[in-house]
Short mmCIF file of C-alpha atoms and ligand atoms in Angstrom, two decimals:
data_model
loop_
_atom_site.label_atom_id
_atom_site.label_comp_id
_atom_site.label_asym_id
_atom_site.label_seq_id
_atom_site.Cartn_x
_atom_site.Cartn_y
_atom_site.Cartn_z
CA MET A 1 109.49 8.52 126.12
CA THR A 2 110.87 8.09 122.59
CA ALA A 3 107.35 7.97 121.20
CA ARG A 4 106.54 11.24 122.99
CA ALA A 5 109.77 12.85 121.86
CA ALA A 6 108.93 11.96 118.30
CA ALA A 7 105.48 13.49 118.77
CA VAL A 8 106.87 17.02 119.10
CA PRO A 9 106.14 18.70 115.75
CA ALA A 10 109.26 19.97 113.99
CA ARG A 11 107.77 23.46 113.90
CA VAL A 12 107.38 23.48 117.70
CA ARG A 13 110.89 22.13 118.18
CA ALA A 14 112.31 24.89 115.98
CA ARG A 15 110.27 27.56 117.78
CA ALA A 16 111.56 26.34 121.17
CA ARG A 17 115.13 26.39 119.89
CA GLY A 18 114.67 29.94 118.61
CA LEU A 19 113.12 31.08 121.89
CA ARG A 20 115.98 29.60 123.90
CA ALA A 21 118.58 31.34 121.77
CA ARG A 22 116.78 34.69 122.03
CA ILE A 23 116.32 34.37 125.81
CA ARG A 24 120.00 33.51 126.26
CA ARG A 25 121.02 36.53 124.18
CA HIS A 26 118.75 38.83 126.20
CA ASP A 27 120.03 37.32 129.47
CA ARG A 28 123.57 38.19 128.48
CA ALA A 29 122.65 41.75 127.49
CA TYR A 30 120.80 42.24 130.78
CA TYR A 31 122.91 40.43 133.36
CA VAL A 32 126.40 40.68 131.92
CA LEU A 33 126.45 43.88 129.88
CA ASP A 34 123.88 45.92 131.91
CA ARG A 35 122.48 47.03 128.54
CA PRO A 36 119.16 45.26 127.91
CA THR A 37 117.98 45.11 124.30
CA VAL A 38 114.29 44.42 124.94
CA SER A 39 111.75 45.55 127.54
CA ASP A 40 111.01 43.35 130.56
CA ALA A 41 107.52 42.72 129.15
CA THR A 42 108.87 41.38 125.86
CA TYR A 43 111.39 39.23 127.72
CA ASP A 44 108.70 37.84 130.04
CA ARG A 45 106.53 37.02 127.03
CA LEU A 46 109.31 35.00 125.39
CA ARG A 47 109.94 33.12 128.63
CA ARG A 48 106.26 32.36 129.18
CA GLU A 49 105.91 31.09 125.62
CA LEU A 50 108.88 28.77 126.14
CA GLU A 51 107.51 27.60 129.51
CA ALA A 52 104.12 26.87 127.92
CA LEU A 53 105.72 24.89 125.08
CA GLU A 54 107.81 22.87 127.54
CA ALA A 55 104.78 22.21 129.73
CA ARG A 56 102.85 20.96 126.71
CA TYR A 57 105.77 18.95 125.28
CA PRO A 58 107.93 17.81 128.23
CA ALA A 59 110.29 16.08 125.78
CA LEU A 60 111.49 19.56 124.81
CA VAL A 61 112.95 20.24 128.26
CA THR A 62 116.73 20.02 128.44
CA PRO A 63 118.88 20.80 131.49
CA ARG A 64 120.41 23.69 129.52
CA SER A 65 117.08 25.37 128.78
CA PRO A 66 116.89 28.88 130.31
CA THR A 67 113.76 27.68 132.15
CA GLN A 68 115.90 25.19 134.09
CA GLN A 69 118.76 27.53 134.96
CA VAL A 70 119.33 30.75 136.81
CA ALA A 71 120.19 33.42 134.26
CA GLY A 72 123.47 35.31 134.29
CA GLU A 73 127.16 34.55 134.42
CA VAL A 74 130.31 35.98 135.95
CA ALA A 75 131.69 38.83 133.86
CA THR A 76 135.41 39.10 133.30
CA GLY A 77 137.20 41.70 135.40
CA PHE A 78 135.79 40.47 138.72
CA ARG A 79 136.87 37.59 140.89
CA ALA A 80 134.28 34.82 141.05
CA ARG A 81 132.88 34.11 144.51
CA ARG A 82 130.92 31.00 145.43
CA HIS A 83 127.63 31.82 147.18
CA LEU A 84 127.04 30.31 150.61
CA ALA A 85 123.70 29.05 149.28
CA PRO A 86 122.43 29.11 145.69
CA MET A 87 120.85 32.42 144.71
CA LEU A 88 117.73 31.23 142.93
CA SER A 89 115.25 33.25 140.86
CA LEU A 90 111.57 33.64 141.58
CA ALA A 91 108.64 31.98 139.82
CA SER A 92 106.65 34.85 138.40
CA THR A 93 103.18 35.54 137.09
CA THR A 94 100.80 38.36 136.14
CA ASP A 95 97.76 36.08 136.49
CA PRO A 96 95.65 36.24 139.70
CA GLU A 97 94.62 32.61 139.09
CA ALA A 98 98.27 31.52 139.43
CA VAL A 99 98.34 33.31 142.80
CA ARG A 100 95.34 31.26 143.95
CA GLN A 101 97.03 28.06 142.78
CA PHE A 102 100.22 29.01 144.65
CA ASP A 103 98.18 29.56 147.82
CA ALA A 104 96.28 26.28 147.32
CA ARG A 105 99.54 24.33 146.94
CA LEU A 106 100.99 25.73 150.18
CA ARG A 107 97.66 25.14 151.91
CA ARG A 108 97.83 21.46 150.98
CA LEU A 109 101.17 21.33 152.84
CA ALA A 110 100.30 23.44 155.88
CA GLY A 111 96.52 23.77 156.04
CA ASP A 112 95.19 26.91 157.66
CA ALA A 113 98.51 27.71 159.30
CA VAL A 114 99.65 29.40 156.04
CA ALA A 115 100.71 33.03 156.43
CA TYR A 116 102.55 35.31 154.03
CA VAL A 117 105.05 38.10 154.14
CA LEU A 118 104.39 40.48 151.29
CA GLU A 119 106.98 42.81 149.85
CA PRO A 120 107.49 45.04 146.83
CA LYS A 121 109.50 43.36 144.10
CA PHE A 122 112.44 45.73 143.84
CA ASP A 123 113.86 46.34 140.41
CA GLY A 124 117.57 46.62 141.08
CA LEU A 125 120.64 44.41 141.31
CA SER A 126 120.43 41.32 143.49
CA ILE A 127 123.42 40.82 145.82
CA GLU A 128 124.63 38.56 148.60
CA VAL A 129 126.35 40.19 151.57
CA VAL A 130 128.21 38.04 154.09
CA TYR A 131 129.04 39.06 157.67
CA ARG A 132 131.57 37.06 159.70
CA GLN A 133 131.56 37.67 163.47
CA GLY A 134 129.39 40.69 162.69
CA ARG A 135 131.83 42.31 160.25
CA LEU A 136 131.16 42.74 156.55
CA ALA A 137 133.32 40.06 154.92
CA PHE A 138 132.32 40.09 151.25
CA ALA A 139 129.57 40.91 148.79
CA SER A 140 128.82 39.41 145.42
CA THR A 141 126.34 39.72 142.55
CA ARG A 142 124.05 36.85 141.66
CA GLY A 143 126.11 35.76 138.62
CA ASP A 144 125.01 32.29 137.54
CA GLY A 145 123.31 31.63 140.90
CA GLU A 146 126.17 29.46 142.20
CA HIS A 147 129.01 31.95 141.70
CA GLY A 148 128.80 35.72 141.55
CA GLU A 149 131.18 38.59 140.94
CA ASP A 150 133.08 39.76 143.99
CA VAL A 151 132.02 43.39 144.33
CA THR A 152 132.97 43.81 148.01
CA ALA A 153 135.00 47.02 147.56
CA ASN A 154 132.14 48.63 145.62
CA VAL A 155 129.32 47.55 147.91
CA GLN A 156 131.25 48.84 150.93
CA THR A 157 130.81 52.37 149.55
CA ILE A 158 127.00 52.18 149.82
CA ARG A 159 125.81 54.47 152.59
CA GLY A 160 123.22 52.70 154.68
CA LEU A 161 125.04 49.36 154.47
CA PRO A 162 126.60 48.71 157.89
CA SER A 163 130.18 47.51 157.93
CA ARG A 164 129.43 45.99 161.37
CA LEU A 165 126.22 44.51 162.70
CA ARG A 166 124.86 46.33 165.73
CA GLU A 167 125.43 44.15 168.78
CA SER A 168 122.55 45.76 170.63
CA GLY A 169 120.32 43.98 168.08
CA GLY A 170 120.86 40.62 169.75
CA ARG A 171 123.61 38.04 169.65
CA VAL A 172 125.41 38.39 166.33
CA PRO A 173 125.82 35.09 164.43
CA ARG A 174 129.27 33.74 163.55
CA LEU A 175 128.20 33.84 159.94
CA LEU A 176 125.31 35.60 158.28
CA ALA A 177 124.62 35.71 154.53
CA VAL A 178 121.81 38.04 153.51
CA ARG A 179 120.31 38.70 150.14
CA GLY A 180 119.04 42.04 149.00
CA GLU A 181 118.77 44.47 146.17
CA VAL A 182 120.98 47.46 145.35
CA LEU A 183 118.79 50.32 144.14
CA MET A 184 119.12 53.83 142.87
CA ARG A 185 116.33 56.23 143.83
CA ARG A 186 114.58 57.96 140.93
CA THR A 187 115.79 61.36 142.15
CA ALA A 188 119.41 60.16 142.31
CA PHE A 189 119.00 58.53 138.89
CA ALA A 190 117.80 61.79 137.34
CA SER A 191 120.72 63.77 138.71
CA LEU A 192 123.25 61.07 137.73
CA ASN A 193 121.95 61.09 134.13
CA ALA A 194 122.07 64.89 134.02
CA ARG A 195 125.67 64.72 135.27
CA LEU A 196 126.63 62.05 132.69
CA GLU A 197 125.05 64.02 129.84
CA ARG A 198 126.86 67.19 130.88
CA ALA A 199 130.10 65.21 130.79
CA GLY A 200 129.21 63.92 127.30
CA GLN A 201 128.76 60.34 128.52
CA PRO A 202 125.84 58.06 127.62
CA PRO A 203 123.01 58.14 130.20
CA PHE A 204 121.52 54.98 131.74
CA ALA A 205 118.17 53.71 130.43
CA ASN A 206 116.59 53.28 133.88
CA PRO A 207 117.45 53.18 137.60
CA ARG A 208 118.01 49.42 137.53
CA ASN A 209 120.73 49.68 134.90
CA ALA A 210 122.20 52.65 136.70
CA ALA A 211 122.38 50.67 139.98
CA ALA A 212 123.81 47.58 138.28
CA GLY A 213 126.26 49.61 136.22
CA SER A 214 127.41 51.50 139.31
CA VAL A 215 128.09 48.35 141.35
CA ARG A 216 129.77 46.51 138.49
CA GLN A 217 132.53 49.10 138.15
CA LEU A 218 136.15 48.08 138.26
CA ASP A 219 136.97 51.30 140.12
CA PRO A 220 135.19 51.55 143.52
CA ARG A 221 135.66 55.34 143.47
CA VAL A 222 133.11 55.50 140.66
CA THR A 223 130.65 53.46 142.76
CA ALA A 224 131.30 55.74 145.72
CA SER A 225 130.31 58.76 143.62
CA ARG A 226 126.88 57.25 142.91
CA ALA A 227 123.99 57.51 145.39
CA LEU A 228 122.97 53.89 145.97
CA ASP A 229 120.65 52.24 148.46
CA VAL A 230 120.26 48.67 149.58
CA VAL A 231 117.31 46.74 150.96
CA PHE A 232 117.48 43.18 152.32
CA TYR A 233 114.74 40.58 151.94
CA ASP A 234 116.13 37.11 152.53
CA VAL A 235 118.61 35.21 154.67
CA LEU A 236 120.71 32.78 152.64
CA ALA A 237 122.67 31.26 155.52
CA VAL A 238 123.07 31.77 159.24
CA ASP A 239 125.41 29.95 161.54
CA GLY A 240 125.08 30.23 165.30
CA GLY A 241 122.87 33.02 166.57
CA THR A 242 119.20 33.14 165.67
CA ALA A 243 116.29 30.90 166.50
CA GLU A 244 113.55 32.79 164.64
CA GLY A 245 110.83 30.59 163.19
CA THR A 246 109.29 33.10 160.82
CA ALA A 247 110.49 35.49 158.15
CA ARG A 248 108.62 38.24 159.97
CA ALA A 249 110.68 37.75 163.13
CA LEU A 250 113.87 37.34 161.11
CA GLY A 251 113.15 40.65 159.34
CA ALA A 252 112.82 42.38 162.70
CA ARG A 253 116.16 40.87 163.73
CA LEU A 254 117.89 42.10 160.55
CA ARG A 255 116.58 45.62 161.27
CA ALA A 256 117.82 45.39 164.88
CA TRP A 257 121.30 44.52 163.57
CA GLY A 258 121.11 47.66 161.42
CA LEU A 259 120.37 46.06 158.04
CA PRO A 260 117.79 48.02 156.00
CA THR A 261 114.60 46.14 155.05
CA SER A 262 111.49 47.27 153.17
CA PRO A 263 109.29 49.83 154.96
CA ASP A 264 106.37 48.67 152.77
CA ARG A 265 106.27 45.09 154.00
CA GLY A 266 102.79 43.60 154.47
CA HIS A 267 101.32 40.40 155.88
CA GLY A 268 98.42 38.17 154.94
CA ARG A 269 96.87 34.74 155.30
CA HIS A 270 94.95 34.14 152.07
CA ALA A 271 95.26 34.52 148.30
CA ASP A 272 92.88 37.50 148.55
CA ASP A 273 95.34 39.29 150.87
CA ILE A 274 98.06 38.83 148.25
CA LEU A 275 95.78 40.22 145.52
CA ARG A 276 94.80 43.20 147.69
CA TYR A 277 98.42 44.02 148.55
CA HIS A 278 99.29 43.81 144.84
CA ALA A 279 96.47 46.26 143.98
CA ARG A 280 97.59 48.63 146.73
CA MET A 281 101.23 48.63 145.64
CA ALA A 282 100.19 49.11 141.99
CA ARG A 283 98.32 52.26 143.11
CA VAL A 284 101.24 53.74 145.05
CA ARG A 285 103.95 52.51 142.68
CA ASP A 286 104.48 55.81 140.90
CA ARG A 287 104.73 57.69 144.18
CA LEU A 288 107.58 55.54 145.49
CA ASP A 289 111.08 56.84 144.97
CA VAL A 290 112.32 53.35 144.05
CA GLU A 291 111.23 51.32 141.05
CA ILE A 292 109.24 48.17 141.72
CA ASP A 293 107.83 45.85 139.09
CA GLY A 294 105.45 43.78 141.19
CA ILE A 295 105.20 42.19 144.60
CA VAL A 296 106.62 39.04 146.15
CA ALA A 297 104.53 36.74 148.35
CA LYS A 298 106.53 34.38 150.57
CA ALA A 299 105.54 31.77 153.11
CA ASP A 300 106.23 33.29 156.52
CA ARG A 301 107.03 30.10 158.42
CA LEU A 302 110.57 28.92 157.80
CA ASP A 303 109.69 25.25 158.47
CA LEU A 304 107.07 25.44 155.71
CA ARG A 305 109.74 26.81 153.36
CA THR A 306 111.90 23.78 154.08
CA ARG A 307 108.97 21.45 153.43
CA ALA A 308 107.95 23.21 150.21
CA GLY A 309 111.55 23.08 148.89
CA SER A 310 112.85 24.43 145.59
CA THR A 311 113.22 23.45 141.96
CA SER A 312 116.62 23.93 140.30
CA SER A 313 115.65 27.52 139.50
CA HIS A 314 113.20 28.82 142.13
CA PRO A 315 111.79 28.19 145.62
CA ARG A 316 108.26 26.76 145.77
CA TRP A 317 107.45 28.92 148.81
CA ALA A 318 107.61 32.26 147.01
CA LEU A 319 105.90 33.83 144.04
CA ALA A 320 106.50 37.12 142.22
CA PHE A 321 103.19 38.65 141.18
CA LYS A 322 104.22 41.25 138.65
CA PHE A 323 102.39 44.35 137.52
CA GLU A 324 100.89 44.44 134.04
CA PRO A 325 103.65 45.51 131.70
CA ARG A 326 103.73 49.16 130.80
CA GLY A 327 106.24 48.87 128.04
CA ALA A 328 107.12 46.59 125.13
CA THR A 329 109.70 46.71 122.37
CA THR A 330 108.94 46.75 118.69
CA ARG A 331 110.36 48.16 115.45
CA LEU A 332 109.70 51.52 113.92
CA ALA A 333 108.13 50.76 110.51
CA ARG A 334 107.96 54.34 109.20
CA VAL A 335 107.17 57.90 110.23
CA GLU A 336 104.14 59.72 108.80
CA VAL A 337 103.28 63.36 109.11
CA GLN A 338 99.77 64.19 110.22
CA VAL A 339 98.22 67.53 109.31
CA GLY A 340 95.99 68.85 112.08
CA ARG A 341 92.81 70.93 111.63
CA THR A 342 94.75 74.11 112.24
CA GLY A 343 97.53 73.09 109.91
CA VAL A 344 99.89 71.92 112.64
CA LEU A 345 102.19 69.13 111.46
CA THR A 346 102.69 66.24 113.89
CA PRO A 347 105.01 63.33 113.16
CA VAL A 348 103.47 59.92 113.91
CA ALA A 349 105.45 56.72 114.37
CA VAL A 350 104.02 53.70 112.59
CA LEU A 351 105.07 50.65 114.56
CA ARG A 352 105.13 46.91 114.07
CA PRO A 353 101.99 45.99 116.11
CA VAL A 354 102.85 45.27 119.73
CA GLU A 355 100.71 44.63 122.81
CA VAL A 356 101.12 46.99 125.76
CA GLY A 357 98.98 46.34 128.84
CA GLY A 358 96.18 44.68 126.88
CA VAL A 359 96.01 47.05 123.87
CA VAL A 360 97.65 46.52 120.50
CA VAL A 361 99.62 49.61 119.60
CA THR A 362 100.44 50.41 115.97
CA ARG A 363 100.92 54.19 116.05
CA ALA A 364 102.35 56.72 118.46
CA THR A 365 102.45 60.49 118.22
CA LEU A 366 105.99 61.80 118.28
CA HIS A 367 105.72 64.94 120.32
CA ASN A 368 109.42 65.30 120.79
CA TRP A 369 110.58 65.70 117.21
CA ARG A 370 113.80 67.44 118.23
CA GLU A 371 114.61 64.70 120.70
CA LEU A 372 114.23 62.16 117.86
CA ALA A 373 116.63 64.01 115.63
CA ARG A 374 119.08 64.33 118.49
CA LYS A 375 118.92 60.63 119.30
CA ASN A 376 119.23 59.81 115.62
CA ILE A 377 116.24 57.46 115.60
CA ARG A 378 115.73 55.71 112.27
CA VAL A 379 113.24 53.45 110.54
CA GLY A 380 113.91 49.83 111.47
CA ASP A 381 115.23 50.75 114.95
CA LEU A 382 114.05 48.86 118.01
CA VAL A 383 111.89 51.23 120.06
CA GLU A 384 110.28 50.92 123.42
CA VAL A 385 106.60 51.80 123.72
CA ARG A 386 105.57 52.83 127.22
CA ARG A 387 102.28 53.55 128.87
CA ALA A 388 102.08 56.49 131.26
CA GLY A 389 98.71 56.31 133.01
CA ASP A 390 96.29 55.68 130.16
CA VAL A 391 98.33 57.47 127.55
CA ILE A 392 100.71 55.60 125.28
S1 LIG B 1 112.83 36.97 147.71
C1 LIG B 1 114.50 33.72 145.27
N1 LIG B 1 111.98 39.39 147.74
O1 LIG B 1 113.67 39.53 142.13
C2 LIG B 1 114.54 33.71 146.72
N2 LIG B 1 113.29 38.72 145.89
O2 LIG B 1 112.99 38.16 139.49
C3 LIG B 1 114.20 34.86 147.50
N3 LIG B 1 113.68 40.50 144.26
O3 LIG B 1 116.67 38.36 141.57
C4 LIG B 1 113.99 36.11 146.81
N4 LIG B 1 112.56 42.08 145.30
O4 LIG B 1 116.51 38.99 143.92
C5 LIG B 1 112.68 38.49 147.05
N5 LIG B 1 111.15 41.53 147.95
C6 LIG B 1 111.85 40.64 147.28
C7 LIG B 1 112.48 40.94 146.04
C8 LIG B 1 113.20 39.95 145.38
C9 LIG B 1 113.28 41.79 144.24
C10 LIG B 1 114.49 39.92 143.18
C11 LIG B 1 115.27 38.69 143.46
C12 LIG B 1 115.43 38.05 142.10
C13 LIG B 1 114.41 38.69 141.28
C14 LIG B 1 113.55 37.65 140.64
#
């Protein structure tokens, strides 16, 4: 072990240290402040690089590495609430080969009995909601995975979240803890930002931040004024009441109790089914009114989930298969002015090279000159480069 530890080149050790510090900083900006400083794609790249280094040099792994922990912490201003079961993160990939390996691993455990529930991966704020004797008891954010922020008063204002489980849906358990995502629809997001701008307040960068920022408000009246939705996708704990053996049946039960679940849920038996569902959701993604950043494949049978188990950070029975990133962050190196054939002047941003969906981008036309002046964008600023269809 000592010999191997010594074998890690100093350069690699320093790189890993730097990556950990950057990931921790970004985690805080994202989970605690609701103000991310880099795009998801850039963040994922940093994480993957750290994971690859740790896989190559296991001596680098420490229990405090962000790869071994669930990101996030409890912000001040909210009461901390212990989750009934740890709220883990998901293992994630953009590589179809990793999907095949995931399927092969579950197949080694369960043979041909493997079946999957397939769902969009919602890009919102993950919450736990607990019902006691069928009544909403409390709700909390993910926080550090063990403890979250108590946001009960805020979550209660979400229309579509029942304060009581419907008894016609079958015997209500003494205790039910469900996990889901709070979302803001694109249409609601657009009108909220218009409203904020009219009031001279800063708009939110995207619907995820708007949803998270709206739930993590100290004044529930502010949350109530925001159009939020919730969708449930997992049961964290249940005590007395259900005997379902599959996630599919459990999902039907949640709906019967009045809890919203995804209308786009799919099912499959093989890695190819997961890949096909991913391709289908990527095609319809822009037509959905909620933002999704991939799909999640989960073993359907609950006994297989127990057998597959979890690591300290994620369950081995689920995999997030994300879409190719459409955005990345980089710095604005300078702005040049291009003279067109007809004499039209177009400003062009010269960027520090950055990869977006497989292409290295170094320049971008700045169509919205006035917008730039208004936002006071300057050389050296961090900018986000986004793909819309095939146009950057
Ligand atoms: S299942 C981890 N299903 O994605 C155990 N998670 O990056 C069970 N997420 O914060 C989670 N959509 O909360 C599951 N359809 C879905 C999801 C989903 C979004 C969230 C999850 C986690 C994040 C991981």
